[in-house]
């Protein structure tokens, strides 16, 4: 394997192509990134009742996430301590226990071993059941309903891991009633490395007008627009009218999270005015209570990624989990992100639009999927793989912002947040301690910058 410390160069701007293809690098990612980071599991709204559970993965490790009888959230590895069989094959449900299909050991919703068939007749009552529970994750916590866990007992608390990213997400998650993810998720498989969609969502404003030119045009027509009156994102179509001044920002926060925000365009891709009307209704409260910056962030359209493998678009209401399934394959899980207090018809409309745009066969998802597979597949060639790819855009135009946390660049077409992601990736891959990675956040309340 290549020298890990040389895979990312020029402050995050240059990536060695082997990181999108090499099996050994992928295995090291499992150990140094997925076994250490806080990883998204589910939203509390998916498991509200005692006994509710879902199954998911942390890296390649299969886990069960459940709501125990005492109301606590629990997560443990979905593999029987007897001979290793999966103890749960369902994707979600409600249960009192998980019973292994092989020899019948049964576990409670806290993962503890409850019953062992023939315990008296074969173990002569000499088995210490406390020793054979399902292996627990080291830490589990929620942030505004989003449930995360880590296998690393030394990982800092979730809020410290999220840092300024949580500060930004509060702009739309800290609303009356909170937010929820509508599931069950749509599912698909893409033949690409897991980092490719993460970088697409963390900051690829560059491809919007180009790769999605036809989709933008179709949406514009669906909106009944055309001629002089067009959707605000149509100015990016074909790169004909992109203007960096005052149209938006790109942000990289410590820990490898990041986003791009286009001001005043949260509802730009919608064909039903109900969403814009909801935003206008909510904005008044947000402006009055938390100030102008909060209102501005709430009305922007966001593309964003939470390190390492979770992304969302606020405005287009899609929430993505990119599950690694080998160096060249991912399983994609797509939920719809809504505010809990929205009327039911609006939620259903948003779920339908998410399906049309970023669902498995969505107009924009299919544009992206082909490009993501292309960016990975070209590295099959041994000589190709010896080369590098480049994310150096916007380096001359980024830095601290007088009012917002993180490294900020003006204009949404930049690669500032890519570089932050790859700096964090390189830190973790080189085995740095949490202290060395200085994940501390410069958290401030929205009120402080208002
Ligand atoms: S493998 Fe699960 S009970 Fe034997
Ligand atoms: Fe896209």
XYZ file of C-alpha atoms and ligand atoms in Angstrom:
455
model
C 0.000 0.000 0.000
C 1.148 3.532 -0.689
C 2.464 5.730 2.119
C -0.729 6.892 3.859
C 0.734 10.252 4.826
C 1.269 11.140 1.148
C -2.235 10.346 -0.130
C -3.543 13.864 0.463
C -1.357 16.820 -0.439
C -1.388 20.608 -0.789
C -3.578 21.193 2.255
C -6.305 18.892 1.029
C -6.339 20.044 -2.605
C -4.698 16.963 -4.155
C -5.932 13.394 -3.724
C -4.117 10.253 -4.745
C -6.472 8.269 -7.019
C -5.794 5.022 -5.157
C -7.991 6.236 -2.281
C -11.015 5.630 -4.539
C -10.039 2.118 -5.544
C -7.472 0.386 -3.335
C -8.753 -2.441 -1.110
C -6.016 -1.980 1.533
C -6.839 1.709 1.884
C -10.504 0.818 2.195
C -9.743 -1.666 4.985
C -7.677 0.966 6.785
C -10.635 3.345 6.481
C -12.777 0.769 8.268
C -10.307 0.684 11.163
C -9.294 4.323 11.407
C -12.391 6.197 10.240
C -15.485 4.006 10.599
C -14.420 2.306 13.856
C -13.624 5.695 15.439
C -15.981 8.389 14.093
C -19.471 9.121 15.301
C -21.655 7.524 12.599
C -25.269 8.268 11.743
C -27.654 5.434 12.666
C -31.228 6.653 12.358
C -33.636 9.350 13.476
C -35.461 8.987 16.779
C -38.751 9.350 14.897
C -38.031 5.965 13.249
C -37.984 4.149 16.623
C -40.312 6.080 18.927
C -41.754 3.179 20.977
C -40.245 0.658 23.390
C -39.227 -2.389 21.362
C -38.904 -0.465 18.073
C -35.729 -1.268 16.176
C -33.957 -0.799 12.873
C -30.913 -2.529 11.463
C -28.140 -0.619 9.745
C -24.381 -0.658 9.400
C -21.481 1.207 11.003
C -18.862 0.903 8.283
C -19.189 -2.769 7.317
C -20.370 -3.796 10.807
C -24.039 -4.783 10.972
C -25.782 -3.204 13.967
C -29.209 -3.220 15.575
C -30.495 0.087 16.947
C -33.362 -0.286 19.386
C -35.544 1.554 21.858
C -35.254 -0.431 25.096
C -38.145 -0.893 27.527
C -36.766 1.900 29.736
C -36.917 4.288 26.735
C -33.143 4.406 26.214
C -31.508 4.119 22.793
C -29.289 1.085 22.376
C -27.021 -0.133 19.583
C -25.140 -3.396 19.360
C -23.523 -5.600 16.755
C -25.947 -7.869 14.928
C -23.926 -11.041 15.386
C -24.568 -13.819 17.862
C -21.806 -14.342 20.451
C -22.388 -18.105 20.181
C -21.277 -18.877 16.620
C -21.675 -15.509 14.934
C -24.983 -15.753 13.070
C -27.015 -12.570 12.543
C -29.681 -12.409 15.237
C -31.983 -10.062 13.274
C -32.746 -10.183 9.547
C -35.540 -7.605 9.518
C -34.817 -3.995 8.508
C -37.200 -2.568 11.086
C -39.980 -3.585 13.427
C -41.036 -3.925 17.042
C -40.015 -6.811 19.244
C -39.518 -7.972 22.810
C -36.367 -9.914 21.932
C -34.068 -11.040 19.145
C -33.790 -14.804 18.776
C -30.958 -16.335 16.806
C -32.240 -18.601 14.041
C -29.316 -21.054 14.401
C -29.513 -22.450 17.975
C -32.055 -20.162 19.572
C -30.136 -17.875 21.947
C -32.401 -14.887 22.660
C -31.421 -11.328 23.522
C -33.360 -8.444 25.060
C -33.797 -5.036 23.417
C -30.763 -3.937 25.447
C -28.684 -6.687 23.766
C -28.354 -8.773 26.938
C -28.550 -12.558 26.640
C -31.851 -13.710 28.137
C -32.330 -17.354 27.262
C -30.162 -20.239 26.139
C -31.991 -23.371 24.934
C -31.057 -26.476 26.943
C -29.146 -24.298 29.371
C -29.639 -26.791 32.206
C -29.209 -29.964 30.175
C -26.093 -28.968 28.204
C -24.259 -26.230 30.112
C -25.340 -27.680 33.483
C -26.336 -24.118 34.475
C -22.689 -23.162 34.241
C -22.818 -20.437 31.589
C -22.287 -16.810 32.613
C -25.010 -15.139 30.537
C -23.763 -11.642 31.437
C -20.632 -12.446 29.439
C -22.465 -13.232 26.209
C -24.582 -10.216 25.392
C -24.488 -8.668 21.907
C -21.452 -6.398 21.603
C -22.480 -2.856 22.463
C -21.282 0.273 20.679
C -19.048 2.372 22.923
C -21.178 5.529 22.854
C -24.595 6.484 21.487
C -26.113 9.996 21.473
C -28.708 12.056 19.647
C -28.456 15.523 18.188
C -31.901 17.034 17.566
C -33.337 13.585 16.887
C -30.503 12.327 14.666
C -28.993 9.281 16.377
C -25.247 8.642 16.120
C -22.906 6.079 17.683
C -19.199 5.357 17.810
C -17.179 2.218 18.524
C -14.452 4.385 20.087
C -14.787 4.845 23.869
C -12.246 7.688 23.689
C -14.127 9.669 21.007
C -15.178 13.132 22.182
C -18.888 13.743 22.848
C -21.097 13.947 19.739
C -21.553 17.713 19.991
C -17.819 18.210 20.048
C -17.439 15.873 17.038
C -20.065 17.829 15.102
C -18.730 21.160 16.349
C -19.660 24.100 14.161
C -21.593 21.806 11.822
C -24.229 21.479 14.557
C -24.262 25.256 14.899
C -25.098 25.582 11.201
C -27.654 22.756 11.239
C -29.465 24.449 14.102
C -30.571 27.011 11.506
C -33.196 24.548 10.273
C -33.222 21.858 12.982
C -33.753 24.158 15.956
C -37.318 24.983 14.913
C -40.485 24.579 16.993
C -41.343 20.881 17.058
C -38.003 19.936 15.486
C -37.459 17.906 12.330
C -37.961 14.313 11.328
C -36.900 11.921 8.605
C -39.699 10.297 6.660
C -38.948 6.663 6.006
C -38.628 3.893 5.297
C -35.679 4.990 3.179
C -35.414 4.534 -0.561
C -32.494 2.232 -1.356
C -30.096 1.835 -4.233
C -26.619 0.591 -5.042
C -23.994 2.631 -6.850
C -20.665 1.360 -8.149
C -18.634 4.157 -6.662
C -16.344 4.824 -3.734
C -18.154 6.214 -0.681
C -16.121 9.456 -0.655
C -17.306 10.513 -4.115
C -20.929 11.307 -3.135
C -19.751 12.784 0.167
C -17.619 15.313 -1.718
C -20.406 15.922 -4.232
C -22.803 16.920 -1.462
C -20.271 18.721 0.697
C -19.530 21.292 -1.925
C -19.994 20.552 -5.583
C -21.761 23.686 -6.725
C -19.616 23.406 -9.860
C -21.601 20.526 -11.401
C -25.088 21.923 -10.786
C -25.380 24.060 -13.902
C -23.485 21.576 -16.061
C -24.392 17.981 -15.099
C -27.952 18.966 -14.190
C -28.588 21.395 -17.063
C -31.359 19.251 -18.564
C -32.948 18.501 -15.178
C -32.973 22.211 -14.289
C -34.703 22.925 -17.567
C -37.300 20.181 -16.952
C -38.026 21.517 -13.458
C -38.310 25.027 -14.803
C -40.972 23.808 -17.242
C -42.753 21.828 -14.520
C -42.918 25.059 -12.584
C -44.689 26.629 -15.541
C -41.809 29.027 -16.060
C -39.894 29.948 -19.161
C -38.852 32.883 -21.298
C -37.958 35.860 -19.128
C -39.299 34.359 -15.934
C -37.137 31.528 -14.684
C -36.291 29.600 -11.576
C -33.414 31.307 -9.672
C -31.182 28.259 -10.167
C -31.649 28.490 -13.944
C -29.050 31.260 -13.946
C -26.498 28.498 -13.349
C -27.706 26.338 -16.242
C -24.882 25.681 -18.676
C -22.758 28.066 -16.569
C -24.183 30.909 -18.636
C -25.001 33.279 -15.798
C -23.081 32.264 -12.699
C -22.171 35.194 -10.511
C -20.094 34.566 -7.356
C -20.903 37.889 -5.716
C -23.403 37.584 -2.929
C -25.107 34.473 -4.319
C -23.950 32.166 -1.570
C -21.093 30.759 0.464
C -19.191 27.571 0.924
C -18.099 26.514 4.412
C -15.653 24.006 5.849
C -15.903 23.326 9.569
C -13.364 21.566 11.769
C -13.669 17.794 11.675
C -14.258 17.542 7.919
C -17.901 18.616 7.764
C -19.044 21.275 5.331
C -21.665 22.796 3.087
C -22.560 25.181 0.297
C -25.482 27.562 0.727
C -27.227 29.492 -2.051
C -29.090 32.396 -0.484
C -32.855 32.768 -0.905
C -33.295 29.559 -2.900
C -34.596 26.982 -0.402
C -37.767 26.510 -2.435
C -36.169 26.945 -5.867
C -36.668 23.364 -7.053
C -40.296 23.095 -5.968
C -43.352 22.936 -8.184
C -45.835 23.487 -5.350
C -45.951 26.955 -3.744
C -46.920 25.394 -0.392
C -43.287 24.884 0.607
C -42.342 28.495 -0.117
C -45.373 29.606 1.860
C -44.287 27.449 4.815
C -40.795 28.959 4.718
C -42.224 32.484 4.666
C -44.497 31.673 7.617
C -41.639 30.188 9.657
C -39.138 32.885 8.727
C -41.033 35.581 10.581
C -40.644 33.724 13.886
C -37.012 32.884 13.234
C -36.151 36.462 12.292
C -37.933 37.849 15.347
C -36.417 35.386 17.786
C -32.964 34.736 16.392
C -32.111 37.511 13.985
C -31.232 38.158 10.379
C -28.457 35.573 9.953
C -30.702 32.815 11.229
C -33.418 33.851 8.770
C -30.900 34.018 5.916
C -29.545 30.532 6.665
C -33.088 29.148 7.000
C -34.011 30.431 3.531
C -30.914 29.199 1.763
C -30.625 26.009 -0.273
C -27.944 23.807 1.270
C -25.814 20.942 0.050
C -23.939 19.433 2.975
C -22.055 16.445 4.351
C -21.503 15.337 7.916
C -18.134 13.566 8.210
C -17.679 10.800 7.304
C -20.602 9.420 5.216
C -23.848 11.280 5.666
C -25.229 14.102 3.496
C -28.310 16.229 3.030
C -29.847 18.933 0.898
C -31.858 21.388 2.916
C -34.475 22.946 0.621
C -34.689 19.864 -1.562
C -35.333 17.847 1.597
C -33.164 14.844 0.894
C -31.117 13.087 3.559
C -28.548 10.511 2.426
C -26.526 7.801 4.063
C -23.731 6.485 1.843
C -22.892 3.063 3.270
C -19.535 1.669 2.151
C -19.851 -1.786 0.587
C -16.309 -2.375 -0.624
C -13.910 0.157 -2.147
C -15.972 0.513 -5.332
C -19.538 0.152 -4.156
C -22.006 1.859 -1.845
C -25.522 1.275 -0.617
C -27.489 4.517 -0.717
C -30.277 5.176 1.793
C -32.471 8.206 1.125
C -34.958 9.721 3.568
C -37.061 12.881 3.296
C -36.170 15.646 5.744
C -39.166 17.640 7.012
C -40.234 19.799 9.936
C -42.507 17.935 12.322
C -45.026 20.754 12.472
C -45.555 20.898 8.697
C -49.060 19.934 7.536
C -49.286 16.277 6.502
C -50.048 17.167 2.834
C -46.892 19.279 2.676
C -44.809 16.427 4.107
C -46.229 14.038 1.511
C -45.548 16.531 -1.274
C -41.936 16.924 -0.085
C -41.496 13.143 -0.012
C -42.810 12.981 -3.606
C -40.437 15.752 -4.754
C -37.521 14.017 -3.041
C -38.417 10.878 -4.975
C -38.593 12.835 -8.247
C -35.263 14.596 -7.719
C -32.988 12.511 -5.467
C -34.839 9.198 -5.148
C -33.442 6.038 -6.706
C -34.549 7.039 -10.214
C -34.734 10.776 -9.491
C -33.872 13.261 -12.239
C -30.850 14.672 -10.425
C -29.834 11.422 -8.719
C -29.360 9.669 -12.060
C -27.230 12.555 -13.395
C -25.038 12.317 -10.298
C -24.917 8.532 -10.150
C -23.385 8.178 -13.613
C -20.717 10.757 -12.872
C -19.907 9.232 -9.479
C -19.510 5.793 -10.999
C -17.334 7.299 -13.738
C -15.069 9.052 -11.218
C -14.507 5.736 -9.438
C -14.429 3.306 -12.369
C -11.743 5.114 -14.346
C -9.292 4.222 -11.572
C -9.475 0.568 -12.567
C -6.503 1.217 -14.821
C -3.229 0.647 -12.958
C -1.538 3.604 -14.630
C -4.556 5.852 -14.096
C -4.451 4.976 -10.417
C -0.883 6.256 -10.070
C -2.130 9.772 -10.742
C -3.899 12.447 -8.725
C -7.105 14.438 -8.868
C -7.437 18.077 -7.967
C -9.779 20.118 -5.762
C -7.971 23.455 -5.614
C -10.785 25.803 -6.542
C -11.350 28.865 -4.384
C -8.133 28.748 -2.356
C -7.469 32.428 -3.033
C -10.929 33.414 -1.843
C -11.422 31.691 1.508
C -10.762 32.360 5.146
C -12.395 33.231 8.454
C -15.705 35.055 8.188
C -16.448 38.055 10.401
C -19.698 36.532 11.582
C -19.934 32.859 10.642
C -17.884 29.949 12.032
C -15.520 27.814 9.922
C -13.514 28.588 6.805
C -15.792 30.424 4.416
C -15.458 31.171 0.714
C -17.684 33.568 -1.184
C -19.769 32.047 -3.950
C -21.019 28.483 -3.998
C -18.745 27.274 -6.762
C -15.607 26.464 -4.795
C -13.856 23.430 -3.322
C -13.173 24.804 0.147
C -15.283 22.173 1.872
C -13.718 19.350 -0.175
C -10.323 20.308 1.195
C -11.609 20.363 4.765
C -13.090 16.891 4.293
C -9.848 15.475 2.914
C -7.739 17.129 5.630
C -9.909 15.398 8.241
C -9.755 12.126 6.273
C -5.930 12.334 6.149
C -5.727 13.114 9.884
C -7.779 10.068 10.785
C -6.054 7.778 8.282
C -2.653 8.684 9.700
C -3.884 7.552 13.117
C -3.824 10.894 14.916
C -5.334 11.073 18.383
C -8.490 13.073 18.993
C -6.391 15.718 20.764
C -4.037 16.032 17.788
C -6.989 16.520 15.452
C -8.232 19.504 17.475
C -11.901 19.005 16.778
C -12.874 21.733 19.171
C -15.584 23.955 17.781
C -15.985 27.678 17.903
C -19.648 27.178 18.721
C -21.681 30.281 19.162
C -25.385 30.631 19.417
C -27.260 31.995 16.436
C -28.196 34.932 18.633
C -24.547 35.876 19.040
C -24.076 36.483 15.339
C -27.518 37.914 14.726
S -25.111 -18.955 16.441
Fe -26.652 -17.961 17.509
S -27.427 -19.418 18.884
Fe -25.802 -20.414 17.909
Fe -25.905 16.720 -8.269
